[in-house]
Amino acid sequence: MRLNKVQQNFKDTLLDPANQKKDFANLFAENGITVKDRMAVYRGHVLDGLCDVIGNSFPLIARLTGDDFLKAAAFSYVKNNLPQKGNLNLYGATFPAFLEQYEPARCLPYLPDIARMEWAKNEAYYARDDAPLDPASLQKIPQNELQHIHLHFRDSVRFIESRYPLITIRDFCSNDNSDDTILDIDTGPSHLMIFRPQLRSFILEVDPFEYLFLQQIAKNKTLGQAATTVTALAPDFPLENILHKHFGLGSFSGFTKPAQP
């Protein structure tokens, strides 16, 4: 049997014993130990290990649904979504999308967005260490040119929008809830910026107009274009205060000026 066929049979049998081929089994018939028993050892280590990775990346899912639910979901996910890279810290990016199609999760429609929030926090944590923009560098730009600059977010910045109150749900998971508190998922949408200014990832909830402005910047709109889009909907939008806020948070890594004609 060619090596690539052996590797493919190994993977298929690892994921499901029913996939075992007879010619593959004949390659490992020595010492009285069946392929089924040999593969069971690998299966336990590999699948259980990958399920643990998913569990560690999505702890809120376990708090909301219970360990058994998350283990079952993770096992179903792992079987059809094996890692493509060696860095398991980056494994699980498609788990939120998987939850959208996972039948047992249908009764918890907010679960995929909670998973997206957790994954964004995970990505922020492992993002490249880059320096925040020094606002003083903007003082060198003439006032009439400021509207034409492009601001750039730091590598850790992520944005999450949801129809569900994700922060309320997160806080519900963090509390004891021994008084039989009921989780209300109809208290409004969420607009979140997730970032890591130093050694910890943070989740910042912003109002819809601030979120729209930040999204415009993320889409590479100029400062003037982003401001125009938002003020058309919210004439009193406090642009200067929002910029000072994000300079203070260290949201931006730099800027580019318009090309000279």
Short mmCIF file of C-alpha atoms in Angstrom, two decimals:
data_model
loop_
_atom_site.label_atom_id
_atom_site.label_comp_id
_atom_site.label_asym_id
_atom_site.label_seq_id
_atom_site.Cartn_x
_atom_site.Cartn_y
_atom_site.Cartn_z
CA MET A 1 0.00 0.00 0.00
CA ARG A 2 1.35 3.43 -0.91
CA LEU A 3 2.28 5.78 1.91
CA ASN A 4 -0.42 8.31 1.10
CA LYS A 5 -3.03 5.54 1.22
CA VAL A 6 -1.71 4.34 4.57
CA GLN A 7 -1.92 7.88 5.93
CA GLN A 8 -5.45 8.35 4.59
CA ASN A 9 -6.59 5.00 6.04
CA PHE A 10 -4.97 5.88 9.35
CA LYS A 11 -6.87 9.17 9.51
CA ASP A 12 -10.19 7.61 8.46
CA THR A 13 -9.87 4.76 10.96
CA LEU A 14 -8.79 7.15 13.67
CA LEU A 15 -11.96 9.19 13.24
CA ASP A 16 -14.32 6.23 12.94
CA PRO A 17 -13.52 2.49 13.44
CA ALA A 18 -16.16 1.64 10.82
CA ASN A 19 -13.87 3.15 8.17
CA GLN A 20 -11.17 0.51 8.72
CA LYS A 21 -10.05 -1.26 5.51
CA LYS A 22 -8.93 -4.89 5.55
CA ASP A 23 -5.67 -4.28 3.68
CA PHE A 24 -4.84 -1.52 6.16
CA ALA A 25 -5.53 -3.83 9.11
CA ASN A 26 -3.24 -6.48 7.62
CA LEU A 27 -0.31 -4.08 7.87
CA PHE A 28 -0.55 -4.08 11.67
CA ALA A 29 -1.41 -7.65 12.59
CA GLU A 30 1.71 -8.47 14.59
CA ASN A 31 2.12 -9.22 18.30
CA GLY A 32 -1.51 -10.26 18.71
CA ILE A 33 -2.75 -6.69 19.13
CA THR A 34 -5.60 -5.82 16.79
CA VAL A 35 -5.70 -2.63 14.77
CA LYS A 36 -8.94 -1.81 16.56
CA ASP A 37 -7.18 -1.84 19.92
CA ARG A 38 -4.15 0.04 18.59
CA MET A 39 -6.28 2.74 17.01
CA ALA A 40 -8.42 3.09 20.12
CA VAL A 41 -5.35 4.34 21.98
CA TYR A 42 -4.62 6.96 19.30
CA ARG A 43 -8.27 7.88 19.04
CA GLY A 44 -8.53 8.55 22.73
CA HIS A 45 -5.43 10.73 22.80
CA VAL A 46 -6.08 12.67 19.59
CA LEU A 47 -9.84 13.24 19.74
CA ASP A 48 -9.97 13.81 23.49
CA GLY A 49 -7.03 16.19 23.22
CA LEU A 50 -8.66 18.22 20.45
CA CYS A 51 -11.94 18.30 22.35
CA ASP A 52 -10.05 19.69 25.34
CA VAL A 53 -8.62 22.42 23.10
CA ILE A 54 -12.16 23.43 22.09
CA GLY A 55 -13.32 23.32 25.69
CA ASN A 56 -10.47 25.58 26.81
CA SER A 57 -11.20 28.10 24.05
CA PHE A 58 -14.95 28.32 24.74
CA PRO A 59 -15.47 28.18 28.52
CA LEU A 60 -18.67 30.25 28.40
CA ILE A 61 -20.30 27.61 26.23
CA ALA A 62 -19.66 25.07 28.97
CA ARG A 63 -21.11 27.43 31.60
CA LEU A 64 -24.25 27.96 29.51
CA THR A 65 -24.84 24.41 28.34
CA GLY A 66 -22.91 22.13 30.69
CA ASP A 67 -19.73 20.14 30.17
CA ASP A 68 -21.48 17.17 28.57
CA PHE A 69 -23.10 19.33 25.88
CA LEU A 70 -19.82 21.03 25.00
CA LYS A 71 -17.94 17.72 24.91
CA ALA A 72 -20.53 16.24 22.54
CA ALA A 73 -20.47 19.34 20.32
CA ALA A 74 -16.67 19.44 20.33
CA PHE A 75 -16.45 15.75 19.41
CA SER A 76 -18.86 16.24 16.49
CA TYR A 77 -16.87 19.30 15.37
CA VAL A 78 -13.45 17.66 15.67
CA LYS A 79 -14.39 14.64 13.56
CA ASN A 80 -15.06 16.85 10.54
CA ASN A 81 -12.70 19.75 11.26
CA LEU A 82 -9.21 18.49 11.98
CA PRO A 83 -6.45 21.05 12.61
CA GLN A 84 -4.78 22.40 9.49
CA LYS A 85 -1.87 23.98 11.40
CA GLY A 86 0.42 22.83 14.15
CA ASN A 87 -0.44 25.73 16.49
CA LEU A 88 -3.47 24.48 18.43
CA ASN A 89 -3.95 27.93 19.95
CA LEU A 90 -5.45 28.83 16.57
CA TYR A 91 -7.66 25.74 16.35
CA GLY A 92 -11.40 26.31 16.60
CA ALA A 93 -11.94 29.37 14.41
CA THR A 94 -14.90 27.72 12.64
CA PHE A 95 -16.53 26.34 15.80
CA PRO A 96 -18.99 29.29 16.06
CA ALA A 97 -20.20 28.64 12.49
CA PHE A 98 -20.47 24.93 13.33
CA LEU A 99 -22.78 25.75 16.25
CA GLU A 100 -25.16 27.49 13.85
CA GLN A 101 -25.76 24.15 12.12
CA TYR A 102 -25.50 21.92 15.20
CA GLU A 103 -29.01 20.62 15.79
CA PRO A 104 -28.83 20.33 19.62
CA ALA A 105 -27.92 24.05 19.77
CA ARG A 106 -30.98 25.22 17.83
CA CYS A 107 -32.82 26.05 21.04
CA LEU A 108 -29.99 28.41 22.09
CA PRO A 109 -29.81 30.85 19.16
CA TYR A 110 -27.35 33.17 20.93
CA LEU A 111 -24.78 30.40 21.38
CA PRO A 112 -22.89 30.99 18.05
CA ASP A 113 -22.47 34.70 18.86
CA ILE A 114 -21.18 33.89 22.34
CA ALA A 115 -18.68 31.56 20.67
CA ARG A 116 -17.68 34.32 18.23
CA MET A 117 -17.06 36.66 21.14
CA GLU A 118 -14.92 34.05 22.88
CA TRP A 119 -12.96 33.29 19.73
CA ALA A 120 -12.36 37.01 19.07
CA LYS A 121 -10.97 37.28 22.59
CA ASN A 122 -8.75 34.28 21.90
CA GLU A 123 -7.50 35.82 18.64
CA ALA A 124 -6.84 39.12 20.37
CA TYR A 125 -4.77 37.37 23.02
CA TYR A 126 -2.53 35.68 20.47
CA ALA A 127 -2.29 38.66 18.10
CA ARG A 128 1.04 40.23 17.21
CA ASP A 129 2.53 42.62 19.76
CA ASP A 130 2.43 46.02 18.09
CA ALA A 131 2.82 49.49 19.55
CA PRO A 132 -0.06 51.95 19.97
CA LEU A 133 -0.17 55.14 17.95
CA ASP A 134 1.32 58.19 19.62
CA PRO A 135 -1.36 60.89 19.15
CA ALA A 136 1.36 63.54 19.11
CA SER A 137 2.38 62.30 15.67
CA LEU A 138 -0.91 63.64 14.29
CA GLN A 139 0.02 67.18 15.33
CA LYS A 140 2.42 67.36 12.40
CA ILE A 141 -0.44 67.03 9.91
CA PRO A 142 -2.12 70.25 8.72
CA GLN A 143 -5.70 70.58 9.97
CA ASN A 144 -7.11 70.61 6.46
CA GLU A 145 -5.46 67.23 5.74
CA LEU A 146 -6.58 65.35 8.86
CA GLN A 147 -9.87 64.35 7.29
CA HIS A 148 -7.97 62.50 4.56
CA ILE A 149 -5.87 60.22 6.77
CA HIS A 150 -6.50 56.50 7.23
CA LEU A 151 -6.24 55.26 10.83
CA HIS A 152 -5.12 51.65 11.36
CA PHE A 153 -6.24 49.45 14.23
CA ARG A 154 -3.80 47.36 16.19
CA ASP A 155 -3.59 43.69 15.26
CA SER A 156 -5.52 42.56 18.33
CA VAL A 157 -8.67 44.59 17.58
CA ARG A 158 -11.79 42.59 16.68
CA PHE A 159 -15.44 43.63 16.29
CA ILE A 160 -18.53 41.61 17.20
CA GLU A 161 -22.13 42.61 16.56
CA SER A 162 -25.09 40.57 17.79
CA ARG A 163 -28.81 40.91 18.25
CA TYR A 164 -28.32 39.36 21.70
CA PRO A 165 -26.97 41.01 24.90
CA LEU A 166 -23.65 39.15 24.95
CA ILE A 167 -22.21 41.02 27.94
CA THR A 168 -25.35 40.31 29.96
CA ILE A 169 -25.07 36.64 29.05
CA ARG A 170 -21.35 36.61 29.94
CA ASP A 171 -22.06 38.23 33.32
CA PHE A 172 -24.86 35.75 33.95
CA CYS A 173 -22.33 32.94 33.49
CA SER A 174 -19.92 34.61 35.88
CA ASN A 175 -22.44 35.00 38.70
CA ASP A 176 -23.51 32.34 41.17
CA ASN A 177 -27.20 32.59 40.17
CA SER A 178 -28.13 30.62 43.27
CA ASP A 179 -31.29 32.77 43.55
CA ASP A 180 -32.73 31.20 40.38
CA THR A 181 -32.11 34.33 38.33
CA ILE A 182 -33.60 34.01 34.84
CA LEU A 183 -31.46 35.00 31.85
CA ASP A 184 -33.23 37.61 29.73
CA ILE A 185 -31.88 37.54 26.15
CA ASP A 186 -34.25 40.26 24.90
CA THR A 187 -32.55 43.27 26.47
CA GLY A 188 -31.10 44.62 23.23
CA PRO A 189 -28.27 44.09 20.73
CA SER A 190 -24.52 44.15 21.37
CA HIS A 191 -21.77 46.15 19.69
CA LEU A 192 -18.38 45.06 20.96
CA MET A 193 -14.74 45.91 20.38
CA ILE A 194 -12.33 43.26 21.63
CA PHE A 195 -8.66 44.15 21.97
CA ARG A 196 -5.51 43.48 23.95
CA PRO A 197 -3.77 46.71 24.95
CA GLN A 198 -1.11 44.90 26.98
CA LEU A 199 -1.20 41.38 28.46
CA ARG A 200 -4.95 40.81 28.76
CA SER A 201 -7.79 40.78 26.27
CA PHE A 202 -10.68 43.13 27.01
CA ILE A 203 -14.24 43.40 25.74
CA LEU A 204 -15.51 46.95 25.33
CA GLU A 205 -19.20 47.58 24.70
CA VAL A 206 -19.87 50.69 22.63
CA ASP A 207 -23.02 52.39 21.39
CA PRO A 208 -24.23 51.73 17.82
CA PHE A 209 -22.93 55.01 16.37
CA GLU A 210 -19.47 54.61 17.85
CA TYR A 211 -19.48 51.06 16.51
CA LEU A 212 -20.46 52.32 13.06
CA PHE A 213 -17.63 54.86 13.13
CA LEU A 214 -15.08 52.21 14.16
CA GLN A 215 -16.37 49.87 11.47
CA GLN A 216 -15.90 52.58 8.85
CA ILE A 217 -12.30 53.04 9.99
CA ALA A 218 -11.79 49.26 9.89
CA LYS A 219 -13.05 49.27 6.29
CA ASN A 220 -10.23 51.68 5.39
CA LYS A 221 -12.43 54.75 5.08
CA THR A 222 -10.70 58.04 5.69
CA LEU A 223 -11.33 59.87 8.94
CA GLY A 224 -13.52 62.35 7.07
CA GLN A 225 -15.52 59.67 5.29
CA ALA A 226 -16.14 57.77 8.54
CA ALA A 227 -17.25 60.95 10.30
CA THR A 228 -19.57 61.92 7.43
CA THR A 229 -21.26 58.50 7.46
CA VAL A 230 -21.95 58.64 11.18
CA THR A 231 -22.96 62.30 11.48
CA ALA A 232 -25.50 61.80 8.68
CA LEU A 233 -27.33 59.52 11.13
CA ALA A 234 -26.27 61.17 14.40
CA PRO A 235 -25.56 64.90 13.91
CA ASP A 236 -24.40 65.27 17.53
CA PHE A 237 -21.89 62.42 17.29
CA PRO A 238 -18.95 63.44 19.58
CA LEU A 239 -16.17 62.72 17.11
CA GLU A 240 -13.40 64.44 19.05
CA ASN A 241 -14.30 62.67 22.29
CA ILE A 242 -14.42 59.28 20.56
CA LEU A 243 -10.99 59.83 19.00
CA HIS A 244 -9.52 60.88 22.36
CA LYS A 245 -11.09 57.81 23.95
CA HIS A 246 -9.50 55.42 21.48
CA PHE A 247 -6.15 57.19 21.50
CA GLY A 248 -6.22 56.69 25.26
CA LEU A 249 -7.19 53.02 24.91
CA GLY A 250 -4.40 52.45 22.41
CA SER A 251 -6.82 51.18 19.75
CA PHE A 252 -4.77 52.42 16.81
CA SER A 253 -1.31 51.41 15.67
CA GLY A 254 -0.70 54.14 13.11
CA PHE A 255 -2.04 56.08 10.15
CA THR A 256 -1.30 56.80 6.52
CA LYS A 257 -1.57 60.12 4.77
CA PRO A 258 -3.07 60.60 1.32
CA ALA A 259 -0.64 60.21 -1.55
CA GLN A 260 0.71 63.51 -2.81
CA PRO A 261 -0.38 64.41 -6.36
#
